[in-house]
C-alpha atoms as one frame of an Amber mdcrd trajectory, in Angstrom:
protein
 -17.096  13.162 -23.903 -14.139  12.982 -21.398 -16.173  10.736 -19.003 -17.724
   8.851 -21.475 -14.030   8.018 -23.087 -12.658   7.246 -19.876 -15.441   4.730
 -19.108 -14.932   3.198 -22.593 -11.503   2.714 -22.383 -11.677   1.254 -19.036
 -14.735  -1.278 -20.428 -12.180  -2.071 -23.250  -9.520  -3.605 -20.720  -6.573
  -0.822 -21.514  -4.011  -0.467 -18.759  -4.689   2.417 -16.295  -2.191   4.746
 -17.383  -3.072   4.636 -20.947  -6.704   4.981 -19.969  -5.979   8.590 -18.322
  -3.554   9.540 -21.075  -6.274   8.820 -23.965  -8.978  10.871 -21.578  -6.618
  14.054 -21.440  -6.581  13.958 -25.115  -9.869  13.401 -25.980 -10.529  16.321
 -23.346  -8.511  18.535 -25.322  -9.705  17.161 -28.561 -13.550  17.684 -27.478
 -12.534  21.117 -25.986 -10.732  22.351 -29.005  -7.866  23.896 -26.591  -4.947
  22.397 -28.198  -2.781  24.995 -26.671  -3.002  22.711 -23.481  -0.760  20.276
 -25.419   2.101  22.810 -25.388   1.954  22.618 -21.476   1.414  18.694 -21.122
   5.100  17.931 -21.289   6.037  20.031 -18.509   2.948  18.877 -16.291   4.006
  15.309 -16.882   7.766  15.710 -16.456   7.003  18.260 -13.471   4.958  15.817
 -11.429   8.345  13.430 -11.406  10.590  15.804 -10.386  10.151  16.014  -7.015
  12.796  14.891  -4.901  10.618  12.994  -2.437   9.903  10.637  -5.259  12.985
   9.137  -4.900  11.691   6.739  -1.681   9.724   5.152  -4.248  12.373   3.090
  -6.127  15.088   2.918  -2.860  12.095   1.013  -1.189  10.843  -1.124  -4.359
  15.033  -1.504  -4.261  15.143  -2.498  -0.829  12.384  -5.105  -1.236  13.927
  -6.923  -3.904  17.348  -7.128  -1.854  15.467  -8.399   1.197  13.793 -11.005
  -0.984  17.274 -12.204  -2.415  19.041 -11.371   0.636  17.284 -14.120   2.505
  15.700 -11.354   4.990  12.501 -12.301   4.239  13.044 -16.228   5.172  14.512
 -15.200   8.053  11.865 -12.611   9.500   8.993 -15.522   8.388  11.434 -18.011
  10.543  11.237 -16.192  13.598   7.581 -15.516  13.493   7.552 -19.208  13.304
   9.575 -19.666  16.189   7.930 -17.020  18.285   4.090 -18.305  17.713   4.664
 -21.842  17.630   2.811 -22.516  21.025  -0.433 -20.444  19.909  -3.060 -22.307
  18.186  -3.181 -21.936  14.653   0.302 -20.677  14.899   0.745 -20.861  11.289
  -2.041 -18.006  10.765  -0.247 -15.831  12.806   2.855 -16.269  11.418   1.608
 -15.043   8.463  -0.186 -11.960   9.693   2.959 -11.254  12.068   5.399 -11.531
   9.147   3.227  -9.439   7.005   3.369  -6.801   9.826   7.375  -6.562   9.856
   7.668  -6.644   6.074   5.325  -3.495   6.163   7.507  -1.770   8.264  10.490
  -2.293   5.847   8.434  -2.277   2.312   6.672   0.228   0.818   4.686  -1.405
  -1.553   1.440  -3.706  -0.493   1.484  -5.826  -3.946   5.141  -6.721  -3.638
   4.360  -7.446   0.023   1.149  -9.563  -1.002   3.455 -11.107  -3.938   6.174
 -12.519  -1.883   4.074 -13.574   1.082   1.350 -15.681  -1.364   4.604 -17.342
  -2.695   5.803 -18.411   0.561   3.170 -18.280   3.022   0.139 -19.687   0.969
   1.848 -23.312   0.471   3.050 -23.562   4.106  -0.481 -23.127   5.406  -2.211
 -25.538   2.834   0.845 -27.868   4.224  -0.801 -27.235   7.582  -3.846 -28.134
   6.403  -5.665 -24.794   5.867  -8.000 -24.489   3.250  -5.948 -22.714   0.332
  -8.475 -20.057  -0.182  -8.398 -18.956   3.510  -4.480 -18.927   3.418  -4.513
 -16.787  -0.003  -7.030 -14.389   1.548  -5.338 -13.831   4.685  -2.031 -13.200
   2.979  -4.125 -10.554   0.898  -5.645  -9.294   3.566  -2.889  -8.881   5.901
  -1.601  -6.957   2.679  -3.299  -3.717   3.629  -0.953  -3.087   6.536   1.416
  -2.357   3.886  -0.059   0.761   2.771  -0.472   2.108   6.539   2.329   1.202
   8.497   5.379   3.183   7.545   7.113   3.040   5.151   4.092   3.565   2.478
   4.206   4.167  -1.021   0.948   6.030  -1.269   1.831   8.333   1.891   5.085
   9.713   0.183   2.642  10.412  -2.907   0.012  11.966  -0.896   2.842  13.971
   0.679   4.246  15.131  -2.817   0.892  15.996  -3.794  -0.325  17.512  -0.924
   2.951  19.380   0.177   2.696  17.905   3.562   5.254  16.105   5.976   5.737
  12.882   4.876   7.211  12.103   8.599   4.249  12.947   9.724   2.292  10.773
   7.406   4.283   7.869   8.238   3.896   8.579  12.234   0.286   8.882  11.576
  -0.019   5.433  10.689   1.579   3.873  12.870  -1.683   3.470  15.708  -3.875
   2.824  12.926  -1.803  -0.518  11.527  -1.650  -1.634  14.548  -4.987  -1.476
  15.413  -5.825  -3.484  12.469  -3.438  -6.352  13.088  -5.117  -6.761  16.505
  -8.755  -6.730  14.804  -7.023  -9.097  11.968  -6.045 -11.224  15.098  -9.240
 -11.553  16.378 -10.260 -12.629  12.697  -8.041 -15.736  12.790  -9.243 -16.882
  16.512 -12.823 -16.648  14.736 -12.028 -18.117  11.223  -8.943 -20.494  11.434
 -10.678 -23.028  13.262 -13.214 -23.211  10.650 -10.388 -23.241   7.680  -8.454
 -25.747   9.327  -8.906 -29.102   7.804  -6.861 -31.075  10.314  -6.235 -30.481
  14.080  -2.229 -30.972  14.380   0.115 -28.398  12.822   3.940 -28.693  11.822
   6.182 -27.426  14.335   9.069 -25.466  13.675  12.697 -27.356  14.468  14.729
 -24.265  14.925  15.302 -22.951  18.302  13.613 -19.619  19.405  16.973 -18.021
  20.104  18.406 -19.528  16.749  15.578 -18.052  15.074  15.795 -14.684  16.574
  19.118 -14.104  16.281  18.899 -14.517  12.854  15.811 -11.998  12.285  17.825
  -9.578  14.965  19.659  -7.567  12.544  16.768  -7.676  10.136  14.763  -5.932
  12.742  17.021  -3.189  12.644  15.688  -1.980   9.345  12.605  -0.799  10.441
  13.979   0.980  13.855  16.177   2.647  11.565  13.334   3.762   9.007  10.958
   4.677  12.091  13.505   5.829  14.676  15.281   7.966  12.313  12.363   9.863
  10.814  10.616  10.051  14.205  13.726  11.752  15.626  14.532  13.960  12.987
  17.737  12.103  12.130  16.792  11.219   8.479  14.004  12.310   5.910  11.863
   9.746   4.228  13.659   9.586   0.956  17.038   9.281   2.965  16.304   6.293
   5.595  15.138   4.641   2.442  18.772   4.972   1.308  20.058   4.108   4.597
  17.744   0.803   5.067  18.549  -0.049   0.996  22.391  -0.218   2.688  21.664
  -2.073   5.483  19.810  -4.546   3.600  22.550  -4.737   0.517  25.040  -5.476
   3.770  23.177  -7.708   5.568  22.182  -9.903   2.349  25.905  -9.637   0.848
  28.210  -9.579   4.060  26.398 -11.027   6.685  24.130 -13.503   5.643  26.082
 -14.119   2.240  23.015 -14.894   0.232  23.148 -12.454  -1.939  25.725 -12.694
  -4.390  27.224  -9.899  -6.647  25.852 -11.553  -9.814  22.475 -11.463  -8.470
  22.596  -7.431  -8.483  22.175  -6.722 -12.253  18.530  -8.846 -11.922  17.613
  -6.877  -9.099  18.343  -3.486 -10.782  16.632  -4.787 -13.929  13.275  -5.612
 -11.704  13.549  -2.553  -9.645  13.962  -0.254 -12.901  10.684  -1.979 -14.103
   8.623  -1.496 -11.241   9.737   1.596 -10.781   8.980   3.051 -14.140   5.473
   1.374 -13.931   4.816   3.222 -10.800   5.792   6.598 -12.010   4.437   6.525
 -15.389   1.320   6.053 -13.779   1.701   8.942 -11.648   2.862  10.993 -14.701
  -0.413   9.722 -16.527  -2.908  10.452 -13.333  -1.051  13.929 -12.945  -1.800
  15.166 -16.642  -5.163  13.547 -16.003  -5.652  15.596 -12.866  -4.397  19.056
 -14.719  -7.066  18.830 -17.245  -9.784  18.492 -14.223  -8.326  20.996 -12.430
  -8.044  23.311 -15.482 -11.827  22.652 -15.854 -12.316  23.592 -12.671 -13.687
  20.499 -11.333 -12.463  21.510  -7.699 -14.738  24.301  -7.589 -17.661  22.452
  -8.697 -17.453  19.490  -5.968 -16.420  22.351  -3.515 -20.335  23.913  -4.295
 -21.691  20.826  -4.370 -20.188  19.420  -0.766 -20.973  22.710   0.689 -24.578
  22.531  -0.437 -24.933  19.053   1.183 -23.580  19.449   4.337 -21.947  21.888
   6.488 -20.409  18.832   9.389 -16.791  18.160   8.735 -18.111  14.563   9.952
 -20.378  14.201   7.278 -18.487  15.342   4.773 -15.375  12.763   5.836 -18.212
  10.076   5.727 -19.126  10.975   2.011 -15.815  11.117   0.935 -15.203   7.689
   2.351 -18.083   6.310   0.363 -16.758   8.044  -2.328 -13.260   6.778  -1.965
 -14.649   3.084  -1.690 -16.715   3.108  -5.164 -13.558   5.076  -6.587 -11.410
   2.381  -5.441 -13.135  -0.295  -7.117 -12.896   1.001 -10.443  -9.750   3.044
 -10.400  -6.017   1.997  -9.183  -5.295   3.664  -6.198  -2.223   5.882  -7.042
  -3.921   6.971  -9.981  -6.948   8.011  -7.943  -5.135   9.768  -5.230  -3.035
  12.004  -7.388  -6.680  12.547  -9.351  -8.748  13.705  -6.328  -6.687  14.673
  -3.730  -6.162  18.197  -5.528  -9.876  17.917  -6.065 -10.866  17.146  -2.336
  -8.409  18.335  -0.530  -8.624  22.119  -0.274 -12.341  21.679   0.167 -11.560
  19.474   3.560  -9.132  22.213   4.603 -10.677  25.539   3.407 -14.485  24.566
   4.049 -14.110  22.335   6.797 -11.029  22.967   8.883  -9.909  19.081   8.469
  -6.201  18.367   9.328  -4.411  17.504   6.045  -2.864  14.561   7.965  -5.925
  13.223   9.256  -7.662  13.239   5.851  -4.255  12.068   3.999  -4.345   8.879
   6.153  -8.406   8.251   5.714  -7.830   8.883   1.890  -4.852   6.678   1.451
  -6.456   3.714   3.834  -9.764   4.094   1.868  -8.231   3.795  -1.469  -6.298
   0.974  -0.270  -9.144  -1.191   0.114  -9.265  -0.981  -3.920  -6.567  -3.979
  -3.238  -8.833  -6.256  -2.306 -12.210  -5.400  -4.136 -13.207  -6.355  -7.800
 -13.233  -5.472 -10.419  -9.430  -3.823 -10.207  -8.324  -5.279  -6.982  -4.709
  -5.611  -8.148  -3.954  -7.691  -4.363  -6.693 -10.156  -4.958  -4.954 -11.114
  -8.797  -1.865 -11.349  -7.464  -2.753 -13.260  -4.347  -4.734 -15.283  -6.795
  -2.386 -16.110  -9.753   0.910 -17.021  -7.511  -1.502 -18.802  -5.019  -3.099
 -20.842  -7.637  -6.266 -20.073  -6.215  -9.391 -19.009  -8.306 -10.898 -15.485
  -7.686 -14.040 -16.884  -5.909 -12.512 -18.868  -3.478 -10.358 -16.183  -2.142
 -13.466 -13.754  -2.227 -15.769 -16.106  -0.270 -12.655 -15.287   2.740 -11.955
 -12.189   2.106 -14.742 -10.134   3.466 -14.469  -9.907   7.054 -10.825  -8.576
   6.410 -12.059  -5.366   4.214 -15.006  -4.944   7.091 -12.064  -5.030   9.463
 -10.218  -2.157   7.983 -13.736  -0.225   7.039 -13.838  -0.231  10.949 -10.322
   1.373  11.668 -10.809   3.719   8.988 -14.269   5.127  10.378 -12.733   4.734
  13.886 -10.006   7.420  12.329 -12.924   9.432  11.154 -14.685   9.779  14.681
 -11.526   9.817  16.659  -8.817  12.457  14.635  -6.639  12.044  17.412  -5.788
   8.600  16.160  -3.330   9.950  13.855  -1.615  12.174  16.278  -0.418  10.075
  18.895   3.212   9.368  17.410   3.217  12.608  15.628
């Protein structure tokens, strides 16, 4: 009954948070165990009363301040100056700007939205196919959930009760490997997507563009360096980075006016409430699954299928790709981690950080895979490009991410180099 209700609500187009809550109530009604309703409010509020989740609104606020304060524009300007000598430089500018934004912002969807608004028109003016420009922006958005800070890493750390700092450090090398693979894809695809040979060149001198971005690039140094050396926690790093962005936008660049702050705070509150409501709804649904002993059933099924940790991880990889196609990544994370992580640790002896990086990266592929594909829809709407036109170019980027995930599965040391 619960599964049927879940699928029905999904097919009706109900928002995923309401699908999860409606499915939870369906289970209660079908089982007749109405005493569960007494504990449900405590479960929902308890899922949000976690100090580490404070990093989520702080990183969302950081992204809003960066956008309003001219910080994002200075990053893109610097990237244009650095790569002006490279063939197809504007494509590498888009990728590099995504890398630098990923090292500051915690949300892939917000990153894709910002870059689609800025880089897709720029690439189109330089003669590139608009579908390729939007697909590159969406594909490079996969760096957001991998390069620290990462919202999904924060949520996984809270659920799995593991170090969020260790998750952040574990994502650095996989993120850089994905960056290199996408760079290779640009070399292969950009010539075919370009409609003309000449590109616009930036008129800003290199030294001036670098000077404008130098203070901005201190923000990721503070975030990653502070966590790596144990100076601050991930939540504290988010607070420090937000304060730095506020000072830069208001005092140094003078592009963020005090009158803009109410709008910044409203957007932050709205986006934070969406994420936290989804977390609460997914936690309630996951609690019902655990109450119904689904983890034990999954453990028995997995152990009956294979005794190899490697085969188990490959099965999880395939399963999460399918789940990511139909379920929001955060919701899937909250539902599945309490089910799969105990099996991975107790039955197969898999490191929870290794499992977490693979899980978060695989579910992040859902950003680019229909029918949910939030990243695709955002890039399509903001770039004003049809979804089929983007999808035609997106497959190589998804394949590159899959290759990185498989490399991590076969080589767990990739997530422990910087830990």
